[in-house]
Amino acid sequence: MGVAQSWRTQSSRYRLAGSKCNECKNYYFPVTVVCSNCESDNLEVINFKGTGKLVEWTRVDEGASGFDHVVPYYFAIIQLDEGVRLSAQLVSVMDESKITDGMPVRMTFRKLMESTREGIIEYGFKAEPVNPI
Amino acid sequence: MSVGIEGYGVYIPYFRITVKEIARMWNDDHKTISKGINVIEKAVPDMDEDTATISVNAARNALNHSGIDPKNLEAIYVGSESHPYAVKPTAVTVAEAIGATPYMTAADLEFACKAGTAGMQMVFGLVKANEIKYGLAIGTDCAQGRPGDALEYTAGAGGAAFIIGNEAPIATLEGMASFTTDTPDFWRREGARYPSHAGRFTGEPSYFRHTISATERLLNKLNLNVEDFDRISFHQPNGRFPLSAAKILNIPREKVEDSLCVVKVGNTYSAASMVGFARQLDLAKPGERILLVSYGSGAGSDAFSFVVTDEIENKRDRAVLVDQYISRRKELDYAMYAKHRGKFVME
Ligand SMILES: [Zn+2]
């Protein structure tokens, strides 16, 4: 992700900003301008509370460039309490055998990417178990 | 209503390494060391945590506790000696992440372990002058000790955030006083990975002289005695120094003991006295008087006197207690700890 693109997606990464359709009450992540459910453009930007549950997860053993030193790590699909789903890294896991589908998670602020020692540091949300595992 | 703390929050990383495990690595006697520094274990940040992430998570807890709209924060100061960038403020990342931008001021502060309380002084000044309604002061560090150095046993990680205003404070500010000199007890040059220190010099002319002088100055200013304080948080580079400072000032150790988070999370540097203060607030009752005294090498101390209000009970259920973070822990062995702290140089 380039510096400019990173900056444009900042509100979603930093504050979990999304959209709420004022007509049919559907939620979207990230921010969108037209509701794909009712086609209304009467949407407002909201920040999700950041609590939800784990829907699916996978273990990554071979990291992409910039992640090779942190393997293994976990990647998850999260369903937020407002109903939308998003993908995020799952952190604060010491015992993989205790990860369970449906377990409560919350979003926490972390470094997402630091490709070189001289480049920009990307920050944003990751998920962690509400009850330590 | 007078100016005071509207809300506060801390953040302490999930991982720990024990003094015993570090001593095993260096063939030291852990019992002697642990007793000498009065530290059992220290908090270790995850590989994707730094001063910015810890500050944001602490600030979110403070915001929830205060119940105020982040758009009403008009100043954010982050004090640390481990800002992620040499040039690019940590405070703007915090401001953006909690939704306080853009009509506000922000800056990063540095003064070894007292940069966080320097931020508190600045926000108190702005609120008292009616320049701003609310401001946020944060002290955070991810401290690094050279492998095998004495500091490795204590260098911890954590953050504390205080929202200051005059709307519904849980503790009002009675007064503040400082004591500052040029004393070379601890330093790190630009580009150096680990700090250097003057060994035993860290005690008498630096920590104790500044902590005690700032305290005495505040007592004189407010016409108070040490007996007037119910709870105290001194800077805690280890678990011994604050108790020794209390002894010198004839303060019973019980008044300091509740603040000693250093025993379980290590020295959190800029956060240390503020996390201790947060724990005292977690336990405080309305009417109690609390003394907060920071210490930063180089050197200086900032002292504050607070009186707890009835409002503390109204906001209690929104607080995430310091003890919740202290008890939320997983132990690492030395190898995992080295990986977490980037002690393996990969390039
Ligand atoms: Zn719709």
Short mmCIF file of C-alpha atoms and ligand atoms in Angstrom, two decimals:
data_model
loop_
_atom_site.label_atom_id
_atom_site.label_comp_id
_atom_site.label_asym_id
_atom_site.label_seq_id
_atom_site.Cartn_x
_atom_site.Cartn_y
_atom_site.Cartn_z
CA MET A 1 0.00 0.00 0.00
CA GLY A 2 1.45 3.36 -1.02
CA VAL A 3 1.53 6.34 1.34
CA ALA A 4 -1.33 8.12 -0.47
CA GLN A 5 -3.61 5.07 -0.58
CA SER A 6 -2.82 4.35 3.05
CA TRP A 7 -3.84 7.88 4.02
CA ARG A 8 -7.15 7.64 2.10
CA THR A 9 -8.15 4.45 3.93
CA GLN A 10 -7.11 5.85 7.31
CA SER A 11 -10.58 6.38 8.81
CA SER A 12 -11.50 2.73 8.27
CA ARG A 13 -8.21 1.43 9.65
CA TYR A 14 -7.96 3.89 12.56
CA ARG A 15 -11.55 4.27 13.70
CA LEU A 16 -13.39 1.35 12.07
CA ALA A 17 -15.35 3.90 10.08
CA GLY A 18 -18.19 2.45 8.01
CA SER A 19 -21.57 3.45 6.65
CA LYS A 20 -25.10 3.08 7.93
CA CYS A 21 -28.01 3.22 5.49
CA ASN A 22 -30.64 5.58 6.92
CA GLU A 23 -33.36 3.92 4.80
CA CYS A 24 -32.97 0.18 5.43
CA LYS A 25 -30.57 0.39 8.44
CA ASN A 26 -27.94 -1.86 6.83
CA TYR A 27 -24.31 -1.35 7.89
CA TYR A 28 -21.25 -1.39 5.62
CA PHE A 29 -17.53 -1.66 6.18
CA PRO A 30 -15.56 0.17 4.88
CA VAL A 31 -17.34 3.44 4.05
CA THR A 32 -19.58 3.28 0.96
CA VAL A 33 -21.80 5.81 -0.84
CA VAL A 34 -24.67 3.66 -2.13
CA CYS A 35 -26.56 0.98 -0.18
CA SER A 36 -26.27 -2.33 -2.04
CA ASN A 37 -29.43 -3.56 -0.32
CA CYS A 38 -31.92 -0.76 -1.15
CA GLU A 39 -29.82 1.37 -3.55
CA SER A 40 -30.36 4.45 -1.41
CA ASP A 41 -27.63 7.08 -1.24
CA ASN A 42 -28.90 8.31 2.14
CA LEU A 43 -25.97 6.89 4.13
CA GLU A 44 -24.06 8.29 7.07
CA VAL A 45 -20.49 7.58 8.22
CA ILE A 46 -20.34 5.88 11.62
CA ASN A 47 -17.56 4.33 13.70
CA PHE A 48 -18.22 0.71 14.67
CA LYS A 49 -17.96 -0.10 18.37
CA GLY A 50 -15.34 -2.75 17.65
CA THR A 51 -16.84 -5.70 19.47
CA GLY A 52 -18.03 -8.89 17.80
CA LYS A 53 -17.41 -12.59 17.38
CA LEU A 54 -15.05 -14.85 15.50
CA VAL A 55 -16.61 -16.42 12.41
CA GLU A 56 -13.64 -18.19 10.81
CA TRP A 57 -9.89 -18.24 11.22
CA THR A 58 -6.76 -19.59 9.63
CA ARG A 59 -3.13 -19.95 10.63
CA VAL A 60 -0.51 -18.35 8.39
CA ASP A 61 2.89 -20.07 8.41
CA GLU A 62 4.48 -18.37 5.46
CA GLY A 63 4.23 -14.64 5.76
CA ALA A 64 3.98 -12.26 2.86
CA SER A 65 6.79 -9.77 2.40
CA GLY A 66 7.05 -7.67 5.55
CA PHE A 67 5.40 -10.38 7.67
CA ASP A 68 7.97 -13.15 7.41
CA HIS A 69 9.43 -12.42 10.87
CA VAL A 70 6.09 -12.67 12.70
CA VAL A 71 4.93 -16.14 11.57
CA PRO A 72 2.95 -17.98 12.62
CA TYR A 73 0.05 -15.57 12.88
CA TYR A 74 -3.72 -15.86 12.63
CA PHE A 75 -6.11 -14.30 10.21
CA ALA A 76 -9.81 -14.13 11.00
CA ILE A 77 -13.25 -13.20 9.72
CA ILE A 78 -15.04 -11.19 12.41
CA GLN A 79 -18.74 -10.42 12.65
CA LEU A 80 -19.20 -7.10 14.44
CA ASP A 81 -22.15 -6.62 16.81
CA GLU A 82 -23.71 -4.27 14.22
CA GLY A 83 -23.85 -7.21 11.80
CA VAL A 84 -21.10 -6.50 9.26
CA ARG A 85 -18.22 -8.85 8.60
CA LEU A 86 -14.62 -7.89 8.11
CA SER A 87 -11.25 -9.60 8.03
CA ALA A 88 -8.50 -8.85 10.51
CA GLN A 89 -5.42 -10.38 12.04
CA LEU A 90 -6.17 -12.15 15.34
CA VAL A 91 -3.61 -11.25 18.04
CA SER A 92 -2.97 -12.07 21.73
CA VAL A 93 -3.21 -15.81 21.07
CA MET A 94 -0.78 -17.99 23.02
CA ASP A 95 -2.68 -21.25 22.76
CA GLU A 96 -4.08 -21.94 19.31
CA SER A 97 -6.13 -24.89 20.57
CA LYS A 98 -8.29 -22.44 22.52
CA ILE A 99 -9.45 -20.49 19.46
CA THR A 100 -13.14 -21.29 19.01
CA ASP A 101 -15.64 -20.19 16.37
CA GLY A 102 -18.10 -17.71 17.83
CA MET A 103 -15.76 -16.58 20.62
CA PRO A 104 -16.14 -12.92 21.56
CA VAL A 105 -13.45 -10.62 20.13
CA ARG A 106 -12.76 -6.91 20.23
CA MET A 107 -10.73 -4.64 18.05
CA THR A 108 -7.43 -3.27 19.33
CA PHE A 109 -5.05 -0.72 17.78
CA ARG A 110 -1.81 -2.19 16.41
CA LYS A 111 0.92 -1.73 13.81
CA LEU A 112 -0.31 -3.29 10.57
CA MET A 113 2.83 -3.03 8.48
CA GLU A 114 6.35 -1.76 8.70
CA SER A 115 8.01 -2.87 5.49
CA THR A 116 11.38 -1.17 6.02
CA ARG A 117 13.14 0.59 8.87
CA GLU A 118 12.94 3.87 6.99
CA GLY A 119 9.41 3.76 5.57
CA ILE A 120 6.06 4.80 6.97
CA ILE A 121 4.47 2.69 9.73
CA GLU A 122 0.88 1.61 8.98
CA TYR A 123 -1.45 1.48 11.97
CA GLY A 124 -4.95 0.10 12.33
CA PHE A 125 -7.27 -2.39 13.91
CA LYS A 126 -6.63 -6.03 14.70
CA ALA A 127 -8.87 -8.40 16.63
CA GLU A 128 -8.10 -9.99 19.98
CA PRO A 129 -10.02 -12.46 22.15
CA VAL A 130 -12.05 -10.70 24.89
CA ASN A 131 -11.11 -13.52 27.25
CA PRO A 132 -7.35 -14.20 27.08
CA ILE A 133 -6.37 -17.54 25.51
CA MET B 1 -16.34 23.46 39.20
CA SER B 2 -12.55 23.50 39.42
CA VAL B 3 -10.14 21.87 37.01
CA GLY B 4 -9.27 18.19 37.41
CA ILE B 5 -9.26 14.69 35.93
CA GLU B 6 -12.40 13.99 33.87
CA GLY B 7 -11.43 10.43 33.05
CA TYR B 8 -8.43 8.17 32.77
CA GLY B 9 -7.35 4.90 31.23
CA VAL B 10 -4.31 2.70 31.02
CA TYR B 11 -3.05 0.03 28.64
CA ILE B 12 -0.57 -2.68 29.51
CA PRO B 13 0.49 -5.31 26.95
CA TYR B 14 -0.58 -8.92 27.37
CA PHE B 15 2.83 -10.61 27.57
CA ARG B 16 5.19 -10.94 30.54
CA ILE B 17 8.71 -12.15 31.16
CA THR B 18 9.72 -12.99 34.72
CA VAL B 19 12.89 -11.81 36.44
CA LYS B 20 13.54 -15.52 37.03
CA GLU B 21 13.55 -16.25 33.29
CA ILE B 22 15.86 -13.31 32.45
CA ALA B 23 18.20 -14.37 35.29
CA ARG B 24 18.27 -17.92 33.88
CA MET B 25 19.56 -16.50 30.59
CA TRP B 26 22.42 -14.57 32.23
CA ASN B 27 23.22 -17.06 35.00
CA ASP B 28 22.22 -14.56 37.71
CA ASP B 29 20.60 -15.46 41.01
CA HIS B 30 16.99 -14.45 40.44
CA LYS B 31 16.04 -14.39 44.12
CA THR B 32 18.72 -11.83 44.98
CA ILE B 33 17.87 -9.70 41.95
CA SER B 34 14.11 -9.86 42.44
CA LYS B 35 14.43 -8.93 46.09
CA GLY B 36 16.89 -6.13 45.31
CA ILE B 37 14.65 -4.41 42.75
CA ASN B 38 11.27 -5.59 44.15
CA VAL B 39 10.12 -6.65 40.68
CA ILE B 40 8.69 -10.10 39.85
CA GLU B 41 7.94 -9.72 36.16
CA LYS B 42 7.57 -7.09 33.47
CA ALA B 43 5.17 -6.41 30.60
CA VAL B 44 6.43 -7.10 27.08
CA PRO B 45 4.76 -5.54 24.04
CA ASP B 46 3.63 -7.74 21.16
CA MET B 47 5.63 -7.44 17.93
CA ASP B 48 3.02 -5.07 16.49
CA GLU B 49 2.77 -2.79 19.53
CA ASP B 50 4.64 0.46 20.04
CA THR B 51 4.20 3.77 21.85
CA ALA B 52 1.54 4.90 19.35
CA THR B 53 -0.64 1.77 19.67
CA ILE B 54 -0.36 1.68 23.46
CA SER B 55 -1.25 5.39 23.62
CA VAL B 56 -4.32 4.92 21.41
CA ASN B 57 -5.62 1.99 23.48
CA ALA B 58 -5.07 3.89 26.75
CA ALA B 59 -6.71 7.01 25.30
CA ARG B 60 -9.78 4.99 24.24
CA ASN B 61 -10.18 3.72 27.78
CA ALA B 62 -9.85 7.27 29.12
CA LEU B 63 -12.46 8.55 26.66
CA ASN B 64 -14.95 5.84 27.63
CA HIS B 65 -14.35 6.57 31.29
CA SER B 66 -14.83 10.33 30.90
CA GLY B 67 -17.91 9.94 28.67
CA ILE B 68 -16.95 13.01 26.63
CA ASP B 69 -17.12 13.41 22.85
CA PRO B 70 -13.57 13.18 21.39
CA LYS B 71 -14.35 16.20 19.20
CA ASN B 72 -14.28 18.28 22.41
CA LEU B 73 -10.62 17.45 23.06
CA GLU B 74 -8.66 20.52 22.01
CA ALA B 75 -5.14 19.47 23.04
CA ILE B 76 -3.32 16.12 22.99
CA TYR B 77 0.21 15.68 24.33
CA VAL B 78 2.07 12.37 24.30
CA GLY B 79 5.12 12.09 26.53
CA SER B 80 7.56 9.26 25.81
CA GLU B 81 11.20 8.40 25.27
CA SER B 82 10.23 5.77 22.69
CA HIS B 83 8.25 7.65 20.05
CA PRO B 84 8.10 5.43 16.93
CA TYR B 85 9.37 8.18 14.62
CA ALA B 86 12.25 10.60 15.06
CA VAL B 87 10.21 13.04 12.97
CA LYS B 88 6.39 12.63 12.83
CA PRO B 89 4.36 13.07 15.97
CA THR B 90 2.78 10.18 17.85
CA ALA B 91 0.12 12.62 19.11
CA VAL B 92 -1.47 13.04 15.64
CA THR B 93 -1.93 9.28 15.24
CA VAL B 94 -3.62 9.21 18.65
CA ALA B 95 -5.77 12.22 17.75
CA GLU B 96 -6.86 10.68 14.44
CA ALA B 97 -7.51 7.23 15.90
CA ILE B 98 -9.77 8.50 18.69
CA GLY B 99 -11.55 10.95 16.39
CA ALA B 100 -10.38 14.23 17.94
CA THR B 101 -9.05 15.90 14.76
CA PRO B 102 -8.85 18.51 13.26
CA TYR B 103 -9.71 21.49 15.50
CA MET B 104 -7.13 20.87 18.18
CA THR B 105 -3.44 21.20 19.01
CA ALA B 106 -1.03 18.30 19.50
CA ALA B 107 2.63 17.65 20.29
CA ASP B 108 5.01 14.97 21.43
CA LEU B 109 6.98 15.66 24.58
CA GLU B 110 10.29 14.28 25.81
CA PHE B 111 11.81 14.39 29.29
CA ALA B 112 12.89 10.82 30.11
CA CYS B 113 10.24 9.38 32.45
CA LYS B 114 8.43 12.62 33.26
CA ALA B 115 7.28 13.70 29.79
CA GLY B 116 3.76 12.45 30.55
CA THR B 117 3.34 14.62 33.64
CA ALA B 118 4.83 17.57 31.72
CA GLY B 119 1.89 17.07 29.34
CA MET B 120 -0.53 17.08 32.28
CA GLN B 121 0.90 20.42 33.45
CA MET B 122 0.44 21.90 29.98
CA VAL B 123 -3.17 20.74 29.71
CA PHE B 124 -3.97 21.97 33.23
CA GLY B 125 -2.57 25.36 32.21
CA LEU B 126 -4.66 25.56 29.03
CA VAL B 127 -7.88 24.51 30.80
CA LYS B 128 -7.26 26.87 33.74
CA ALA B 129 -6.70 29.72 31.30
CA ASN B 130 -10.04 28.88 29.63
CA GLU B 131 -8.25 28.42 26.31
CA ILE B 132 -9.64 24.90 25.90
CA LYS B 133 -12.49 22.90 27.43
CA TYR B 134 -10.82 19.49 27.52
CA GLY B 135 -7.33 18.17 26.86
CA LEU B 136 -5.61 14.78 26.94
CA ALA B 137 -2.17 14.03 28.39
CA ILE B 138 -0.58 10.63 27.82
CA GLY B 139 2.57 9.01 29.18
CA THR B 140 3.66 5.86 27.33
CA ASP B 141 6.83 3.87 26.84
CA CYS B 142 8.09 0.63 25.35
CA ALA B 143 11.35 0.58 27.25
CA GLN B 144 14.38 -1.29 25.94
CA GLY B 145 17.24 -2.54 28.09
CA ARG B 146 20.49 -3.81 26.62
CA PRO B 147 20.57 -7.65 26.87
CA GLY B 148 22.43 -8.58 30.05
CA ASP B 149 22.27 -5.04 31.47
CA ALA B 150 20.63 -4.44 34.87
CA LEU B 151 17.92 -2.40 33.11
CA GLU B 152 16.77 -5.48 31.22
CA TYR B 153 15.13 -6.77 34.40
CA THR B 154 12.89 -3.73 34.72
CA ALA B 155 12.39 -2.16 31.26
CA GLY B 156 8.64 -2.65 30.75
CA ALA B 157 5.86 -1.29 28.55
CA GLY B 158 2.62 0.52 29.22
CA GLY B 159 0.67 3.72 28.89
CA ALA B 160 -1.65 5.97 30.89
CA ALA B 161 -4.00 8.65 29.56
CA PHE B 162 -5.68 11.45 31.53
CA ILE B 163 -8.47 13.68 30.25
CA ILE B 164 -8.40 17.05 31.95
CA GLY B 165 -11.26 19.55 32.16
CA ASN B 166 -13.52 21.42 34.55
CA GLU B 167 -16.91 19.89 33.81
CA ALA B 168 -17.28 16.83 36.09
CA PRO B 169 -13.84 15.91 37.46
CA ILE B 170 -13.37 12.73 39.48
CA ALA B 171 -10.41 14.40 41.21
CA THR B 172 -9.69 18.11 41.33
CA LEU B 173 -6.22 19.61 41.09
CA GLU B 174 -5.15 21.45 44.27
CA GLY B 175 -1.76 22.49 42.99
CA MET B 176 1.46 21.49 41.26
CA ALA B 177 5.18 22.14 41.75
CA SER B 178 8.40 21.02 40.06
CA PHE B 179 12.10 20.64 40.77
CA THR B 180 14.56 20.59 37.86
CA THR B 181 18.36 20.48 37.44
CA ASP B 182 20.92 19.30 34.85
CA THR B 183 21.94 15.92 36.29
CA PRO B 184 23.49 13.29 33.95
CA ASP B 185 22.17 10.03 35.47
CA PHE B 186 20.67 8.38 32.37
CA TRP B 187 20.76 9.22 28.66
CA ARG B 188 20.44 7.93 25.11
CA ARG B 189 22.07 9.68 22.14
CA GLU B 190 20.20 10.06 18.83
CA GLY B 191 20.49 6.79 16.88
CA ALA B 192 21.68 4.75 19.87
CA ARG B 193 19.58 1.63 20.35
CA TYR B 194 19.86 1.33 24.11
CA PRO B 195 20.20 3.94 26.86
CA SER B 196 23.28 4.40 29.02
CA HIS B 197 23.21 5.11 32.74
CA ALA B 198 25.56 6.17 35.49
CA GLY B 199 24.90 3.08 37.61
CA ARG B 200 24.47 3.85 41.29
CA PHE B 201 24.46 7.55 40.50
CA THR B 202 20.79 7.05 39.58
CA GLY B 203 19.82 7.08 43.25
CA GLU B 204 20.83 9.82 45.66
CA PRO B 205 21.48 13.01 43.66
CA SER B 206 18.89 12.22 41.03
CA TYR B 207 15.75 10.20 41.86
CA PHE B 208 15.62 10.92 45.60
CA ARG B 209 16.76 14.53 45.51
CA HIS B 210 14.28 15.52 42.80
CA THR B 211 11.33 13.45 44.04
CA ILE B 212 11.68 14.73 47.60
CA SER B 213 12.41 18.34 46.66
CA ALA B 214 9.38 18.56 44.36
CA THR B 215 7.20 17.00 47.07
CA GLU B 216 8.45 19.44 49.73
CA ARG B 217 7.98 22.38 47.39
CA LEU B 218 4.36 21.34 46.75
CA LEU B 219 3.67 20.86 50.47
CA ASN B 220 5.01 24.36 51.20
CA LYS B 221 3.02 25.88 48.37
CA LEU B 222 -0.25 24.31 49.54
CA ASN B 223 0.53 24.54 53.24
CA LEU B 224 0.04 20.78 53.65
CA ASN B 225 1.89 18.00 55.50
CA VAL B 226 2.63 14.52 54.21
CA GLU B 227 0.03 13.20 56.71
CA ASP B 228 -2.66 15.05 54.73
CA PHE B 229 -2.27 12.57 51.86
CA ASP B 230 -4.19 9.28 51.81
CA ARG B 231 -2.60 7.85 48.68
CA ILE B 232 0.68 8.45 46.89
CA SER B 233 2.22 7.51 43.55
CA PHE B 234 5.92 8.22 43.06
CA HIS B 235 7.85 7.39 39.90
CA GLN B 236 8.76 3.70 40.10
CA PRO B 237 11.93 2.73 38.18
CA ASN B 238 11.92 -0.34 40.44
CA GLY B 239 9.85 -1.44 43.41
CA ARG B 240 12.37 -0.20 45.98
CA PHE B 241 12.92 3.50 45.22
CA PRO B 242 9.34 4.67 45.91
CA LEU B 243 9.33 2.89 49.28
CA SER B 244 12.71 4.43 50.17
CA ALA B 245 11.44 7.89 49.17
CA ALA B 246 8.40 7.36 51.39
CA LYS B 247 10.65 6.39 54.28
CA ILE B 248 12.76 9.54 53.88
CA LEU B 249 9.57 11.64 53.93
CA ASN B 250 8.16 9.73 56.94
CA ILE B 251 5.26 8.39 54.91
CA PRO B 252 3.86 4.98 55.96
CA ARG B 253 4.55 2.44 53.20
CA GLU B 254 0.84 1.49 53.00
CA LYS B 255 0.13 4.84 51.36
CA VAL B 256 2.54 4.01 48.51
CA GLU B 257 2.13 0.24 48.17
CA ASP B 258 -1.12 0.33 46.15
CA SER B 259 0.69 2.34 43.46
CA LEU B 260 3.50 -0.18 42.93
CA CYS B 261 2.45 -1.64 39.57
CA VAL B 262 6.18 -1.91 38.77
CA VAL B 263 6.30 -5.21 40.69
CA LYS B 264 4.11 -6.88 38.03
CA VAL B 265 4.65 -4.80 34.87
CA GLY B 266 8.17 -3.42 35.24
CA ASN B 267 9.26 0.18 34.81
CA THR B 268 6.94 1.76 32.26
CA TYR B 269 9.08 4.93 32.18
CA SER B 270 6.88 7.89 31.13
CA ALA B 271 3.82 5.91 32.20
CA ALA B 272 5.17 4.66 35.55
CA SER B 273 4.00 7.30 38.04
CA MET B 274 0.80 7.83 36.00
CA VAL B 275 -0.15 4.11 35.98
CA GLY B 276 0.50 4.11 39.74
CA PHE B 277 -1.74 7.16 40.07
CA ALA B 278 -4.42 5.43 37.97
CA ARG B 279 -4.37 2.43 40.32
CA GLN B 280 -4.69 4.76 43.32
CA LEU B 281 -7.72 6.37 41.62
CA ASP B 282 -9.18 2.88 40.97
CA LEU B 283 -9.13 2.33 44.73
CA ALA B 284 -9.83 5.87 45.98
CA LYS B 285 -12.89 7.10 47.84
CA PRO B 286 -14.42 10.58 47.60
CA GLY B 287 -12.63 13.08 49.83
CA GLU B 288 -9.25 11.35 49.71
CA ARG B 289 -6.18 13.39 48.83
CA ILE B 290 -3.65 11.89 46.38
CA LEU B 291 -0.04 12.91 45.75
CA LEU B 292 1.49 12.20 42.33
CA VAL B 293 5.22 12.80 41.83
CA SER B 294 7.02 11.89 38.61
CA TYR B 295 10.74 11.72 38.03
CA GLY B 296 12.59 12.05 34.74
CA SER B 297 16.31 11.51 34.39
CA GLY B 298 18.32 14.45 33.28
CA ALA B 299 16.62 15.50 35.70
CA GLY B 300 13.31 16.73 37.07
CA SER B 301 10.22 15.91 39.12
CA ASP B 302 6.65 17.19 38.81
CA ALA B 303 4.42 16.97 41.88
CA PHE B 304 0.60 17.24 41.92
CA SER B 305 -1.99 17.21 44.68
CA PHE B 306 -5.50 15.96 43.90
CA VAL B 307 -8.68 15.67 45.95
CA VAL B 308 -11.08 12.89 44.89
CA THR B 309 -14.70 13.99 44.28
CA ASP B 310 -18.08 12.20 44.47
CA GLU B 311 -18.01 12.01 40.68
CA ILE B 312 -15.56 9.11 40.91
CA GLU B 313 -18.42 6.84 41.98
CA ASN B 314 -20.63 7.95 39.08
CA LYS B 315 -17.97 7.02 36.52
CA ARG B 316 -16.68 3.90 38.26
CA ASP B 317 -18.56 1.36 36.12
CA ARG B 318 -17.06 2.79 32.92
CA ALA B 319 -13.46 2.36 34.10
CA VAL B 320 -11.23 -0.46 32.90
CA LEU B 321 -9.23 -1.08 36.08
CA VAL B 322 -5.44 -1.27 36.13
CA ASP B 323 -5.77 -4.67 37.83
CA GLN B 324 -7.69 -6.03 34.84
CA TYR B 325 -4.62 -5.37 32.73
CA ILE B 326 -2.21 -6.65 35.37
CA SER B 327 -4.05 -9.96 35.70
CA ARG B 328 -4.45 -10.38 31.93
CA ARG B 329 -1.07 -11.99 31.23
CA LYS B 330 0.80 -14.71 29.37
CA GLU B 331 4.41 -15.59 30.10
CA LEU B 332 7.10 -15.68 27.43
CA ASP B 333 10.39 -17.55 27.60
CA TYR B 334 13.59 -15.63 26.81
CA ALA B 335 13.69 -16.75 23.18
CA MET B 336 10.14 -15.56 22.45
CA TYR B 337 10.86 -12.38 24.41
CA ALA B 338 13.95 -11.70 22.27
CA LYS B 339 11.84 -12.17 19.13
CA HIS B 340 9.13 -9.86 20.48
CA ARG B 341 11.56 -7.09 21.31
CA GLY B 342 13.53 -7.36 18.07
CA LYS B 343 16.71 -8.27 19.93
CA PHE B 344 17.78 -10.45 17.00
CA VAL B 345 19.31 -8.12 14.43
CA MET B 346 18.09 -9.47 11.07
CA GLU B 347 19.92 -7.18 8.68
ZN ZN C 1 -30.28 0.64 2.43
#
